[in-house]
PDB file of C-alpha atoms in Angstrom:
ATOM      1  CA  MET A   7     198.804 120.017 342.746  1.00 56.00           C
ATOM      2  CA  LYS A   8     194.987 119.800 342.625  1.00 58.00           C
ATOM      3  CA  ASN A   9     194.360 122.997 341.497  1.00 59.00           C
ATOM      4  CA  THR A  10     196.431 122.866 338.706  1.00 63.00           C
ATOM      5  CA  ILE A  11     194.908 119.852 337.440  1.00 61.00           C
ATOM      6  CA  LYS A  12     191.411 121.241 337.990  1.00 59.00           C
ATOM      7  CA  LEU A  13     192.602 124.677 336.154  1.00 53.00           C
ATOM      8  CA  GLY A  14     193.750 122.529 333.268  1.00 58.00           C
ATOM      9  CA  VAL A  15     190.820 120.247 332.911  1.00 54.00           C
ATOM     10  CA  THR A  16     188.855 123.360 332.646  1.00 62.00           C
ATOM     11  CA  THR A  17     191.031 124.916 330.490  1.00 61.00           C
ATOM     12  CA  LEU A  18     190.934 121.950 327.982  1.00 56.00           C
ATOM     13  CA  ALA A  19     186.934 121.387 328.273  1.00 57.00           C
ATOM     14  CA  VAL A  20     186.432 125.755 327.444  1.00 55.00           C
ATOM     15  CA  ALA A  21     188.968 125.179 324.329  1.00 58.00           C
ATOM     16  CA  ALA A  22     186.999 122.139 323.240  1.00 56.00           C
ATOM     17  CA  GLY A  23     183.617 123.652 323.572  1.00 53.00           C
ATOM     18  CA  LEU A  24     184.886 126.842 321.790  1.00 51.00           C
ATOM     19  CA  ALA A  25     186.277 124.927 318.775  1.00 52.00           C
ATOM     20  CA  ILE A  26     183.079 122.867 318.603  1.00 54.00           C
ATOM     21  CA  GLY A  27     180.946 126.211 318.624  1.00 49.00           C
ATOM     22  CA  VAL A  28     183.160 127.801 316.071  1.00 47.00           C
ATOM     23  CA  SER A  29     183.055 124.915 313.615  1.00 44.00           C
ATOM     24  CA  THR A  30     179.176 124.539 313.671  1.00 44.00           C
ATOM     25  CA  THR A  31     178.662 128.223 312.663  1.00 42.00           C
ATOM     26  CA  GLN A  32     180.286 127.767 309.161  1.00 42.00           C
ATOM     27  CA  PRO A  33     177.454 128.070 306.309  1.00 44.00           C
ATOM     28  CA  VAL A  34     177.088 124.522 304.508  1.00 42.00           C
ATOM     29  CA  ASN A  35     175.746 124.859 300.695  1.00 51.00           C
ATOM     30  CA  ALA A  36     174.435 121.283 300.140  1.00 54.00           C
ATOM     31  CA  ALA A  37     173.386 122.122 296.305  1.00 71.00           C
ATOM     32  CA  THR A  38     176.566 122.361 294.379  1.00 89.00           C
ATOM     33  CA  TRP A  39     175.971 123.761 290.889  1.00 93.00           C
ATOM     34  CA  HIS A  40     178.130 122.047 288.026  1.00 94.00           C
ATOM     35  CA  LYS A  41     179.242 123.700 284.992  1.00 95.00           C
ATOM     36  CA  GLY A  42     177.022 122.918 281.729  1.00 95.00           C
ATOM     37  CA  THR A  43     173.828 121.054 281.292  1.00 94.00           C
ATOM     38  CA  PRO A  44     172.729 117.500 282.200  1.00 92.00           C
ATOM     39  CA  LYS A  45     173.378 115.245 279.262  1.00 92.00           C
ATOM     40  CA  VAL A  46     169.814 113.412 279.996  1.00 90.00           C
ATOM     41  CA  LEU A  47     168.347 116.701 279.071  1.00 91.00           C
ATOM     42  CA  ARG A  48     170.270 117.607 275.927  1.00 92.00           C
ATOM     43  CA  GLY A  49     168.987 117.994 272.603  1.00 90.00           C
ATOM     44  CA  LYS A  50     165.631 118.978 270.588  1.00 89.00           C
ATOM     45  CA  TRP A  51     162.050 118.600 272.757  1.00 87.00           C
ATOM     46  CA  VAL A  52     159.089 119.233 270.773  1.00 84.00           C
ATOM     47  CA  ASP A  53     155.901 120.014 272.121  1.00 81.00           C
ATOM     48  CA  GLY A  54     152.885 117.896 271.435  1.00 73.00           C
ATOM     49  CA  THR A  55     150.440 120.382 270.437  1.00 76.00           C
ATOM     50  CA  LYS A  56     150.700 122.793 267.345  1.00 74.00           C
ATOM     51  CA  GLU A  57     150.762 126.537 267.877  1.00 73.00           C
ATOM     52  CA  GLN A  58     147.751 127.855 266.032  1.00 70.00           C
ATOM     53  CA  ILE A  59     148.885 131.331 265.442  1.00 71.00           C
ATOM     54  CA  LEU A  60     152.271 130.759 264.222  1.00 71.00           C
ATOM     55  CA  ASN A  61     151.511 127.359 262.608  1.00 75.00           C
ATOM     56  CA  TYR A  62     154.571 125.446 264.203  1.00 77.00           C
ATOM     57  CA  TYR A  63     154.981 123.085 267.034  1.00 78.00           C
ATOM     58  CA  PRO A  64     157.019 124.766 269.982  1.00 81.00           C
ATOM     59  CA  PHE A  65     160.509 123.376 270.833  1.00 85.00           C
ATOM     60  CA  PHE A  66     163.335 124.220 273.145  1.00 88.00           C
ATOM     61  CA  SER A  67     167.013 122.935 272.433  1.00 91.00           C
ATOM     62  CA  MET A  68     169.522 122.046 274.789  1.00 93.00           C
ATOM     63  CA  LYS A  69     173.346 121.830 273.972  1.00 95.00           C
ATOM     64  CA  ALA A  70     176.336 121.371 276.476  1.00 95.00           C
ATOM     65  CA  ASN A  71     176.589 124.972 277.184  1.00 93.00           C
ATOM     66  CA  GLY A  72     173.274 126.483 276.072  1.00 95.00           C
ATOM     67  CA  LEU A  73     169.563 126.600 275.993  1.00 93.00           C
ATOM     68  CA  THR A  74     167.372 128.169 273.418  1.00 91.00           C
ATOM     69  CA  GLU A  75     163.430 128.414 273.764  1.00 87.00           C
ATOM     70  CA  SER A  76     161.412 128.923 270.618  1.00 84.00           C
ATOM     71  CA  GLY A  77     158.256 131.290 270.226  1.00 75.00           C
ATOM     72  CA  ILE A  78     157.302 134.733 269.406  1.00 74.00           C
ATOM     73  CA  ASP A  79     159.762 136.030 271.942  1.00 79.00           C
ATOM     74  CA  PRO A  80     162.567 133.537 271.659  1.00 85.00           C
ATOM     75  CA  VAL A  81     165.314 132.975 274.759  1.00 89.00           C
ATOM     76  CA  ILE A  82     168.785 132.440 274.353  1.00 92.00           C
ATOM     77  CA  ASN A  83     170.651 131.067 277.407  1.00 94.00           C
ATOM     78  CA  LYS A  84     174.318 130.813 277.837  1.00 95.00           C
ATOM     79  CA  ASN A  85     176.895 130.049 280.455  1.00 95.00           C
ATOM     80  CA  MET A  86     174.755 127.360 281.978  1.00 96.00           C
ATOM     81  CA  HIS A  87     174.786 125.171 285.317  1.00 96.00           C
ATOM     82  CA  TYR A  88     172.812 122.839 287.168  1.00 95.00           C
ATOM     83  CA  HIS A  89     172.359 120.756 289.853  1.00 94.00           C
ATOM     84  CA  HIS A  90     170.455 117.459 290.482  1.00 93.00           C
ATOM     85  CA  LYS A  91     169.946 115.213 293.717  1.00 90.00           C
ATOM     86  CA  LYS A  92     170.805 111.731 292.645  1.00 89.00           C
ATOM     87  CA  GLY A  93     167.635 109.640 291.953  1.00 89.00           C
ATOM     88  CA  SER A  94     165.562 112.359 291.713  1.00 91.00           C
ATOM     89  CA  HIS A  95     163.627 113.280 288.394  1.00 91.00           C
ATOM     90  CA  LEU A  96     163.945 116.928 289.081  1.00 92.00           C
ATOM     91  CA  TYR A  97     166.857 119.299 287.559  1.00 93.00           C
ATOM     92  CA  TYR A  98     167.257 122.683 288.310  1.00 93.00           C
ATOM     93  CA  VAL A  99     169.317 124.700 285.570  1.00 94.00           C
ATOM     94  CA  LYS A 100     170.490 128.449 285.138  1.00 94.00           C
ATOM     95  CA  GLY A 101     171.678 130.442 282.641  1.00 94.00           C
ATOM     96  CA  HIS A 102     172.603 133.862 281.507  1.00 94.00           C
ATOM     97  CA  GLU A 103     170.121 134.957 278.832  1.00 92.00           C
ATOM     98  CA  THR A 104     171.993 136.839 275.930  1.00 92.00           C
ATOM     99  CA  LEU A 105     169.623 137.924 273.421  1.00 88.00           C
ATOM    100  CA  TYR A 106     168.309 140.825 275.086  1.00 87.00           C
ATOM    101  CA  SER A 107     170.395 141.340 278.416  1.00 88.00           C
ATOM    102  CA  HIS A 108     173.723 140.647 276.932  1.00 87.00           C
ATOM    103  CA  GLY A 109     174.358 138.285 279.955  1.00 87.00           C
ATOM    104  CA  LYS A 110     172.794 140.210 282.831  1.00 90.00           C
ATOM    105  CA  GLN A 111     169.710 138.448 283.261  1.00 92.00           C
ATOM    106  CA  VAL A 112     169.906 135.044 284.702  1.00 92.00           C
ATOM    107  CA  ASN A 113     167.133 132.667 284.218  1.00 90.00           C
ATOM    108  CA  TYR A 114     166.408 129.925 286.695  1.00 91.00           C
ATOM    109  CA  TYR A 115     164.671 126.680 285.223  1.00 90.00           C
ATOM    110  CA  LYS A 116     163.138 123.610 286.719  1.00 89.00           C
ATOM    111  CA  PHE A 117     162.900 120.328 284.605  1.00 90.00           C
ATOM    112  CA  ASN A 118     160.529 117.545 285.468  1.00 88.00           C
ATOM    113  CA  LEU A 119     162.225 114.705 283.721  1.00 88.00           C
ATOM    114  CA  GLN A 120     159.271 111.761 283.220  1.00 86.00           C
ATOM    115  CA  LYS A 121     159.068 108.514 281.507  1.00 82.00           C
ATOM    116  CA  THR A 122     156.432 107.919 278.699  1.00 78.00           C
ATOM    117  CA  THR A 123     154.499 105.168 276.832  1.00 73.00           C
ATOM    118  CA  ARG A 124     154.378 107.010 273.442  1.00 69.00           C
ATOM    119  CA  LYS A 125     156.079 104.936 270.756  1.00 68.00           C
ATOM    120  CA  HIS A 126     159.831 106.125 269.873  1.00 63.00           C
ATOM    121  CA  LYS A 127     159.514 108.914 272.716  1.00 64.00           C
ATOM    122  CA  SER A 128     161.305 107.432 275.949  1.00 73.00           C
ATOM    123  CA  TYR A 129     160.999 110.735 277.968  1.00 80.00           C
ATOM    124  CA  LYS A 130     158.916 113.787 278.273  1.00 82.00           C
ATOM    125  CA  VAL A 131     159.700 116.719 280.218  1.00 84.00           C
ATOM    126  CA  LYS A 132     157.699 119.509 281.992  1.00 81.00           C
ATOM    127  CA  TYR A 133     159.523 122.902 282.606  1.00 82.00           C
ATOM    128  CA  TYR A 134     159.272 126.479 283.662  1.00 79.00           C
ATOM    129  CA  ILE A 135     161.347 129.548 284.622  1.00 80.00           C
ATOM    130  CA  TYR A 136     161.037 129.912 288.461  1.00 80.00           C
ATOM    131  CA  TYR A 137     163.454 132.639 289.156  1.00 82.00           C
ATOM    132  CA  GLN A 138     164.970 135.573 287.335  1.00 86.00           C
ATOM    133  CA  THR A 139     167.762 137.953 288.468  1.00 87.00           C
ATOM    134  CA  ASP A 140     168.470 141.084 286.457  1.00 85.00           C
ATOM    135  CA  SER A 141     170.607 144.088 287.695  1.00 78.00           C
ATOM    136  CA  GLY A 142     169.921 143.356 291.147  1.00 78.00           C
ATOM    137  CA  GLN A 143     166.383 142.675 290.692  1.00 83.00           C
ATOM    138  CA  THR A 144     164.310 139.262 291.035  1.00 84.00           C
ATOM    139  CA  TRP A 145     161.406 138.021 290.074  1.00 80.00           C
ATOM    140  CA  ARG A 146     159.604 134.764 291.581  1.00 79.00           C
ATOM    141  CA  ALA A 147     157.735 133.316 288.729  1.00 68.00           C
ATOM    142  CA  LYS A 148     154.382 131.799 289.475  1.00 61.00           C
ATOM    143  CA  LYS A 149     154.575 128.063 288.833  1.00 58.00           C
ATOM    144  CA  ALA A 150     153.593 127.722 284.933  1.00 57.00           C
ATOM    145  CA  ASN A 151     153.157 124.710 283.223  1.00 58.00           C
ATOM    146  CA  TYR A 152     154.547 125.040 279.937  1.00 58.00           C
ATOM    147  CA  GLY A 153     153.125 121.658 278.581  1.00 63.00           C
ATOM    148  CA  HIS A 154     154.587 118.276 278.055  1.00 71.00           C
ATOM    149  CA  TYR A 155     157.756 118.184 275.475  1.00 77.00           C
ATOM    150  CA  PHE A 156     158.925 115.052 273.926  1.00 78.00           C
ATOM    151  CA  TYR A 157     162.229 114.230 272.785  1.00 74.00           C
ATOM    152  CA  LYS A 158     162.755 114.276 269.299  1.00 61.00           C
TER     153      LYS A 158
END
């Protein structure tokens, strides 16, 4: 009788240990990518300094499912996704570049949203591409500061 109870308790302990060990090996993805773009970043954002060569103000425009960057070599992104930690001023946005690669290249952006003291401009943002993938190849960009863009 005592041996049966010991065997039952031992079997139960081993089963509980296996169940705990198996359940903790599941991978967890803490960053959830939401479809579209963050509402706070939507609109036209203009750089505060004029481009000397082309004589215009650089800008980027963000819509519900797209991001367009101006410049000598413009970038058009579609099929956007983002993630953002609540209470943080950092936004991570990714999208498929459609102008040159026809959606094969994926650009990963990092946006840093800050309040400003300029009249009629409540926010400014700094952003850069920090990661790119294309046909199995990846590029990690060095931290590039593209300047301060103000909401227009």
